[in-house]
Short mmCIF file of C-alpha atoms in Angstrom, two decimals:
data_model
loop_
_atom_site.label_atom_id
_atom_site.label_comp_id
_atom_site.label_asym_id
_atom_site.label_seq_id
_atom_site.Cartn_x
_atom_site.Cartn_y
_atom_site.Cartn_z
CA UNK A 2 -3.74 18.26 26.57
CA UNK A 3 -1.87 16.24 23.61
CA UNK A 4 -0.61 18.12 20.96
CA UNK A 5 -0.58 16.66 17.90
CA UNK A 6 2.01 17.91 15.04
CA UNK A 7 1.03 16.39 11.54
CA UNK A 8 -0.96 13.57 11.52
CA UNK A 9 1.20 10.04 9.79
CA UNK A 10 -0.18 9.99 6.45
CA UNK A 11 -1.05 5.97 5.38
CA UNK A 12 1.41 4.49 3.03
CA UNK A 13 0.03 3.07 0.00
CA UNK A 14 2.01 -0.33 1.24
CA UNK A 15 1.38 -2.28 4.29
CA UNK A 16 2.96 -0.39 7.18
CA UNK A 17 5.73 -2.32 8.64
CA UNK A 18 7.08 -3.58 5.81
CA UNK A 19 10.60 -4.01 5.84
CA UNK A 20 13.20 -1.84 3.07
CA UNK A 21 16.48 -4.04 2.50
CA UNK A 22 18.10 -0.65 1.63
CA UNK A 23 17.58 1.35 4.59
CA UNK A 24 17.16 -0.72 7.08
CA UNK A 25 13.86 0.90 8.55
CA UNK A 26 10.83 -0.51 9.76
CA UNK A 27 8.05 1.12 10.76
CA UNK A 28 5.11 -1.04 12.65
CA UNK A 29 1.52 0.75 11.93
CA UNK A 30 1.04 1.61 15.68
CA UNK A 31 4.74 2.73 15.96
CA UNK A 32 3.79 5.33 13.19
CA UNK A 33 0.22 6.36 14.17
CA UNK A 34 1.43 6.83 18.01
CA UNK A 35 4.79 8.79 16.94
CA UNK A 36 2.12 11.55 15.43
CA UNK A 37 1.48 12.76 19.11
CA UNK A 38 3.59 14.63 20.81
CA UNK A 39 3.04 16.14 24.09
CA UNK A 40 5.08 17.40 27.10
CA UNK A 41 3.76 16.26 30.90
CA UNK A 42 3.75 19.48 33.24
CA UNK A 43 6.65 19.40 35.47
CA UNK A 44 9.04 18.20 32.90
CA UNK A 45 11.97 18.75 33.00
CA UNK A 46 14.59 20.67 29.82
CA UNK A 47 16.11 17.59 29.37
CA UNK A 48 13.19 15.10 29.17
CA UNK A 49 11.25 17.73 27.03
CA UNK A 50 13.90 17.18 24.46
CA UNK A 51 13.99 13.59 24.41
CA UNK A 52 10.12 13.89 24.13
CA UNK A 53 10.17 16.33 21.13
CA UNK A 54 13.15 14.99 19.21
CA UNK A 55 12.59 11.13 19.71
CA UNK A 56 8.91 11.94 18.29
CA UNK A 57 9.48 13.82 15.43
CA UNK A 58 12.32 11.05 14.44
CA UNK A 59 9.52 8.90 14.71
CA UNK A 60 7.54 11.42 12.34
CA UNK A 61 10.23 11.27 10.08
CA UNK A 62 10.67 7.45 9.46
CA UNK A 63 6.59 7.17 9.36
CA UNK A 64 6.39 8.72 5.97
CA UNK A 65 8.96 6.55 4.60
CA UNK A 66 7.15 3.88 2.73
CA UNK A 67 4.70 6.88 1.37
CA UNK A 68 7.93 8.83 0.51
CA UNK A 69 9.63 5.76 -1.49
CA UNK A 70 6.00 5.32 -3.74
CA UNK A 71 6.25 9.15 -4.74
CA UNK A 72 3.46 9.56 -2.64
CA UNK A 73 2.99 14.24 -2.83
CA UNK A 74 1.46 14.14 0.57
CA UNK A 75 4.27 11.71 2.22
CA UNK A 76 7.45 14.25 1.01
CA UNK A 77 5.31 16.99 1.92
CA UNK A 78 5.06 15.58 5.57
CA UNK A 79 8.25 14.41 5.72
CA UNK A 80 9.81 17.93 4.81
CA UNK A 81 7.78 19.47 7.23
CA UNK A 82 8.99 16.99 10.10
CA UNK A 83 12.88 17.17 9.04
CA UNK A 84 12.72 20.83 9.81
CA UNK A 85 10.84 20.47 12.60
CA UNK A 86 13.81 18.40 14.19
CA UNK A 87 16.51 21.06 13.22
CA UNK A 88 14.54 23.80 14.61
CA UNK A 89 14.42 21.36 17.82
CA UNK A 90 18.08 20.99 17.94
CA UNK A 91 18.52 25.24 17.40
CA UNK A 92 16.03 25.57 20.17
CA UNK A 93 17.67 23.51 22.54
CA UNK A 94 20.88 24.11 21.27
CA UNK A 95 22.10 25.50 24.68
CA UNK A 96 21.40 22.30 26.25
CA UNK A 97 21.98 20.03 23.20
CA UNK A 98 25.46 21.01 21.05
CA UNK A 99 28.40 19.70 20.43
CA UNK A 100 29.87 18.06 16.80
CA UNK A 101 27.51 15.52 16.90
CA UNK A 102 24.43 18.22 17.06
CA UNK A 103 26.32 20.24 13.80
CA UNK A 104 26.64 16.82 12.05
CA UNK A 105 23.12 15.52 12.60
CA UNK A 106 21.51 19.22 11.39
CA UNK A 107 23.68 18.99 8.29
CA UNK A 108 22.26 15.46 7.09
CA UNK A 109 19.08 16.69 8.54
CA UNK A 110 19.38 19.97 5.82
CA UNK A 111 20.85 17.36 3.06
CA UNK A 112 17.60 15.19 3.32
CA UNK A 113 15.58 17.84 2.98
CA UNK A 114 17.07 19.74 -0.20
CA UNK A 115 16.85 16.30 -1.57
CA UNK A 116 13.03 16.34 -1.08
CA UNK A 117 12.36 19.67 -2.05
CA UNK A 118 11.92 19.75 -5.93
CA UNK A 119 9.63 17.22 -5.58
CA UNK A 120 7.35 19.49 -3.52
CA UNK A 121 8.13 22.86 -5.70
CA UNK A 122 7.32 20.60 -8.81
CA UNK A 123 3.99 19.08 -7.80
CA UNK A 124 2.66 22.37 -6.59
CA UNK A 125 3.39 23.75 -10.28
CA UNK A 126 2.33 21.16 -12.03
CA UNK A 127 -1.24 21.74 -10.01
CA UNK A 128 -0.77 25.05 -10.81
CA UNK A 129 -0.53 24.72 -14.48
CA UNK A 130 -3.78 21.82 -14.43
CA UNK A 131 -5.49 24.87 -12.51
CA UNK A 132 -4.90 27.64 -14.97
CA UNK A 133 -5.61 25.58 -17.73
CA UNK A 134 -4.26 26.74 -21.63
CA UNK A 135 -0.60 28.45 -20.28
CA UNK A 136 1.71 27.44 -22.21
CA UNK A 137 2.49 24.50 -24.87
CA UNK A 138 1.75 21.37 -24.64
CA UNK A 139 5.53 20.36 -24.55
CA UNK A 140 5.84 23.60 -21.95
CA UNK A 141 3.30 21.60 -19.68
CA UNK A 142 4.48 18.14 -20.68
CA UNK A 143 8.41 19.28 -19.79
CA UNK A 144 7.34 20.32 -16.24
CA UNK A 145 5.58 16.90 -15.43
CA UNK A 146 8.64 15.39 -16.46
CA UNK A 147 11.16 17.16 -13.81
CA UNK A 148 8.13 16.37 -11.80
CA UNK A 149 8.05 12.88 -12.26
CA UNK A 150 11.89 13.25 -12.42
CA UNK A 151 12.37 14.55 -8.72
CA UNK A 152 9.88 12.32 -6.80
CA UNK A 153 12.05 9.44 -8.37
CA UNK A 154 15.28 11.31 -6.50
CA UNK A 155 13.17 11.36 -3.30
CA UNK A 156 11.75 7.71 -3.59
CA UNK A 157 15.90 6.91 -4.08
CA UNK A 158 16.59 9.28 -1.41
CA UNK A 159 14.86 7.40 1.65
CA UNK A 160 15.78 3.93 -0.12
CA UNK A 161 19.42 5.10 0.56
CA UNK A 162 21.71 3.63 3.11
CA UNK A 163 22.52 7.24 4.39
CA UNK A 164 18.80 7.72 5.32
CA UNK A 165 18.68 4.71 7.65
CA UNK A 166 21.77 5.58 9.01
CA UNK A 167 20.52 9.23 9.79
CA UNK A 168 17.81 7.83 11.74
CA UNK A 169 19.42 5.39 13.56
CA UNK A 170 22.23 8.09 14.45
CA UNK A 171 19.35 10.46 15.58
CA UNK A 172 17.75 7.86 17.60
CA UNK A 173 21.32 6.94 19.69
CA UNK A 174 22.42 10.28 19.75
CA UNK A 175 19.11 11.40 21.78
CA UNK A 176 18.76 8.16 23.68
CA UNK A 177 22.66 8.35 24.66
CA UNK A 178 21.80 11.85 26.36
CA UNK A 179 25.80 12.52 25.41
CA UNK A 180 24.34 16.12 24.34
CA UNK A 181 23.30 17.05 28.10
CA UNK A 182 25.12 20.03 28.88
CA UNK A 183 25.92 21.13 32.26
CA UNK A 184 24.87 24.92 32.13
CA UNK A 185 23.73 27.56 34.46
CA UNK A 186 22.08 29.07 31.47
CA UNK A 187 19.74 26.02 31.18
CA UNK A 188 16.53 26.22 33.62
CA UNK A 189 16.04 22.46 34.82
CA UNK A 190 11.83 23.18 34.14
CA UNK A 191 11.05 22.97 30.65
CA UNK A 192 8.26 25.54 31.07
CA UNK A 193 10.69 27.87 32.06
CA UNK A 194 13.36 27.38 29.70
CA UNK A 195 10.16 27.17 27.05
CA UNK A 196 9.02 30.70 27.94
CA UNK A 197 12.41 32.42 27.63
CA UNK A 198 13.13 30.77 23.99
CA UNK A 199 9.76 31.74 23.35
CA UNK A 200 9.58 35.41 24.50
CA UNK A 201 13.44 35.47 22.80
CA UNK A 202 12.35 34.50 19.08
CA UNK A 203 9.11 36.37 19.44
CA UNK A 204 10.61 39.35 20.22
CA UNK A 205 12.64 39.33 17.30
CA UNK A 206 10.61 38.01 14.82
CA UNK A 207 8.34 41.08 15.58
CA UNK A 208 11.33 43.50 15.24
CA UNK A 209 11.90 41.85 11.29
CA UNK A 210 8.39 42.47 10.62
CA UNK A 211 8.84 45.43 10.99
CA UNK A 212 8.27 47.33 7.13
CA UNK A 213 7.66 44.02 5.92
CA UNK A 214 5.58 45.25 3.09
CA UNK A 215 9.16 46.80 1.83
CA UNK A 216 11.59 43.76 1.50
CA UNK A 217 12.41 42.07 -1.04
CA UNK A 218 12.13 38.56 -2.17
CA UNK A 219 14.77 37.51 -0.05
CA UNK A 220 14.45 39.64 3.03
CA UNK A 221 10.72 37.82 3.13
CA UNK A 222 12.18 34.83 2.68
CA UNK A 223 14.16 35.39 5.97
CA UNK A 224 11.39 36.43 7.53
CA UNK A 225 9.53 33.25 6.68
CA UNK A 226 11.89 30.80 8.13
CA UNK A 227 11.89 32.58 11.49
CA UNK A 228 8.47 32.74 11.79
CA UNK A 229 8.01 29.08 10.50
CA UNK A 230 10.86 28.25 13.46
CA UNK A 231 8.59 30.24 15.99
CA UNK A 232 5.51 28.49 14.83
CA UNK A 233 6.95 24.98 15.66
CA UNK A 234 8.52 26.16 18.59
CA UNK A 235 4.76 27.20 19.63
CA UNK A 236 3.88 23.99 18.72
CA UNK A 237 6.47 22.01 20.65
CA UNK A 238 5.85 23.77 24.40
CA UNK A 239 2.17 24.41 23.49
CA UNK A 240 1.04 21.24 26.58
CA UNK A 241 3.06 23.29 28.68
CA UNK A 242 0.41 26.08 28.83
CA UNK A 243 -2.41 24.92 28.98
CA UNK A 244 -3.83 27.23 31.29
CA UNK A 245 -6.84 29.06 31.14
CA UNK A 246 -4.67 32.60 30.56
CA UNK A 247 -1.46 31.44 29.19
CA UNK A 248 -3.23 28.84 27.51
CA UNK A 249 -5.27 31.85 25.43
CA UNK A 250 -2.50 33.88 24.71
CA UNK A 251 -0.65 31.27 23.35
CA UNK A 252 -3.31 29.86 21.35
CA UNK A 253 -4.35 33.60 19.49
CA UNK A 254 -0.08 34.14 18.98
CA UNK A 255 -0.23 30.95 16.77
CA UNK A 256 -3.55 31.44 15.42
CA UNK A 257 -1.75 34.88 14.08
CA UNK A 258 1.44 33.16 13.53
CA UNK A 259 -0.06 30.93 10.78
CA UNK A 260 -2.25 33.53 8.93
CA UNK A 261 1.48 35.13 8.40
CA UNK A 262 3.08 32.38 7.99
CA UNK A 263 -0.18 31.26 5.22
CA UNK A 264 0.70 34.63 3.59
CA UNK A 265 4.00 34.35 3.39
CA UNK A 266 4.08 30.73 2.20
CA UNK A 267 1.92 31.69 -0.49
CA UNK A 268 4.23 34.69 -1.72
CA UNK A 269 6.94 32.48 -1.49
CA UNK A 270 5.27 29.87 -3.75
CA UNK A 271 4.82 32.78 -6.36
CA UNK A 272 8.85 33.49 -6.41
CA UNK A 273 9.56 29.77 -6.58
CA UNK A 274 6.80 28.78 -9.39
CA UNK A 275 7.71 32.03 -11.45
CA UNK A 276 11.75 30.45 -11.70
CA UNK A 277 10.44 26.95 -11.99
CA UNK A 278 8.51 28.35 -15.00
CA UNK A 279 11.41 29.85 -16.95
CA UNK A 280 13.71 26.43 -16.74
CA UNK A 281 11.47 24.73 -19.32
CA UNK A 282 10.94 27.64 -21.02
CA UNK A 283 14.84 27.73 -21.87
CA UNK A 284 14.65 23.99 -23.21
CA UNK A 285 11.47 24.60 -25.25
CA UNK A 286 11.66 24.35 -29.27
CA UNK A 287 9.11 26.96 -28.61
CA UNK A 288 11.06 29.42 -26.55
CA UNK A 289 8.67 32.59 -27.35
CA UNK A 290 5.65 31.09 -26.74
CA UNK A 291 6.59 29.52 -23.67
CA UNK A 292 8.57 32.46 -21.90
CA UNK A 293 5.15 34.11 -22.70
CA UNK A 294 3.40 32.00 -21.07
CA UNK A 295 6.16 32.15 -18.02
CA UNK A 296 5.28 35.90 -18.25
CA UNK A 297 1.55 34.91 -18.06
CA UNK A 298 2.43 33.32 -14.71
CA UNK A 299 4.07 35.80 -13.43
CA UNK A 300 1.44 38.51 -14.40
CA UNK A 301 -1.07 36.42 -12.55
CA UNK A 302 1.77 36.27 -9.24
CA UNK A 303 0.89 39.92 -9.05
CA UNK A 304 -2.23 39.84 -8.19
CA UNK A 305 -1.67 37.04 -5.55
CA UNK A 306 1.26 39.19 -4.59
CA UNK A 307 -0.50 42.06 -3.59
CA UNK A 308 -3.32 40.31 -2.02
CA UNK A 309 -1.19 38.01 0.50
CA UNK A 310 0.95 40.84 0.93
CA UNK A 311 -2.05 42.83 2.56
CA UNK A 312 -2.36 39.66 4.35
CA UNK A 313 0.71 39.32 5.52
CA UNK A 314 0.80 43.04 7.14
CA UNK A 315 -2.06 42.55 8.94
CA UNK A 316 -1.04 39.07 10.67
CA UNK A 317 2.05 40.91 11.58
CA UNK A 318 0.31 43.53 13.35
CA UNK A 319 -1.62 41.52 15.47
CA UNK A 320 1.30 39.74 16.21
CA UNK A 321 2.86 42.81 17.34
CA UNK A 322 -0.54 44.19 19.62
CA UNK A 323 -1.13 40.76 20.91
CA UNK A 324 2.23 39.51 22.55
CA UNK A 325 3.31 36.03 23.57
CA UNK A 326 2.92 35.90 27.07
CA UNK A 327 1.10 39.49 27.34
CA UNK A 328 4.81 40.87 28.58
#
């Protein structure tokens, strides 16, 4: 069974073409094949690493020419495949560490706060098209600006020396195999060493969801991330158990994994849009109306608050009832 992360979304270029600035070319098969990812049984920890990282490096440098022509659903995928990798690199960290691992996670984390506004941005300006007549003209004509304004710091971003350089470092640094550990606590089978990382995170992601309904913006925020890390980490191992058992356990885990992590996501989008809202608020000429109509947002976040909230609880109730690996 392949498993297939995020399918390479089609620059608006022709794929291959060379960037002067970074370095990077990416053939059209190179990035249409580096979209599947999957693990052949009997692999072993090490291999299974090469496998995972090398692909999702190969994720990463796909979106590239979408990312440089401001492209919403190329930074999107990108983002998503930078954190994948770092949550690779945690997950194996036992195996794979060392200065070199810190280092690489660090530029990995730099790349994708770079990216970021561009995502929060476009989602509110879709937002604001959405819900029509909230606030002034200049209110709504401000936030297409930062908009517009960040997607030109991503497109400058992955036209960057340092970008080529981070891939190239990533691709010698897992093709070197300098990481390889020699450990005892490192199972040679990846479906072993899969199922303990597994059972590990699962276990306490289901202990922090615990009152979930009761943290704060924050706290859920935590939350989040670890179940976002668990997700991929599904995602990574899922060949691995393909069984008819393990195989349905595994598959109903993620299937509740992602209505949480769905929820979640779409509280967190409520937290981010409501302080998005009150920056161009502060530089309005219009500062009443506009904080009124951040206020309007906000009014409206409660209602999706308390109905993804519900959500949320539920998801992490099944998650809790319907264990990993049924231990």
């Amino acid at each position: 069974m392949r498993r297939v992360f995020n399918k390479a979304v089609p620059a608006p270029h022709v794929a291959g073409r060379q960037t002067a600035a970074s370095d990077v070319s990416v053939p059209a098969r190179a990035a249409a094949a580096s979209s599947e990812i999957a693990l052949q049984p009997g692999s072993s920890t090490t291999d299974a690493f090469r496998t995972i990282a090398g692909g999702l490096v190969g994720l990463i440098a796909a979106q590239q020419s979408a990312v440089l022509n401001r492209d919403p659903t190329g930074v999107h995928q990108m983002r998503i495949a930078l954190r994948q990798t770092r949550v690779a690199i945690t997950i194996f960290a036992d195996l794979a560490h060392g200065p070199e691992a810190e280092r690489l996670k660090r530029e990995l984390k730099w790349l994708t706060g770079r990216l970021g506004p561009a995502r929060d941005l476009h989602l509110m300006d879709l937002r604001l098209q959405d819900t029509g007549a909230v606030g002034s003209a200049a209110f709504r004509k401000r936030v297409a600006a930062d908009r517009a304004s960040a997607f030109d710091t991503a497109s400058r971003t992955v036209a960057n020396k340092r970008f080529g350089k981070l891939l190239g470092d990533l691709r010698a640094w897992i093709e070197a195999g300098d990481w390889a550990q020699t450990s005892k606590d490192v199972p040679d089978s990846a479906k072993t060493f899969a199922k303990r990382a597994l059972t590990h995170r699962a276990g306490r992601l289901i202990k922090k969801l615990d009152g979930l309904d009761e943290l704060d913006d924050e706290q859920r925020h935590q939350v989040r991330i670890a179940a976002k890390k668990l997700y991929y980490a599904t995602g990574f191992f899922e060949s691995l158990f393909d069984g008819p058992k393990a195989g349905k356990r595994l598959a109903k885990f993620r299937k509740h994994l992602k209505k949480l992590l769905d929820a979640l996501g779409a509280l967190n989008d409520t937290v981010v849009q409501r302080e998005l809202a009150s920056r161009p608020a502060n530089r309005s000429r219009q500062p009443k109306a506009d904080a009124a109509a951040a206020r309007e947002l906000a009014a409206a976040d409660d209602a999706i608050t308390r109905k993804q909230m519900k959500a949320a609880v539920k998801a992490a109730a099944k998650l809790a009832d319907d264990r990993l690996f049924g231990d």
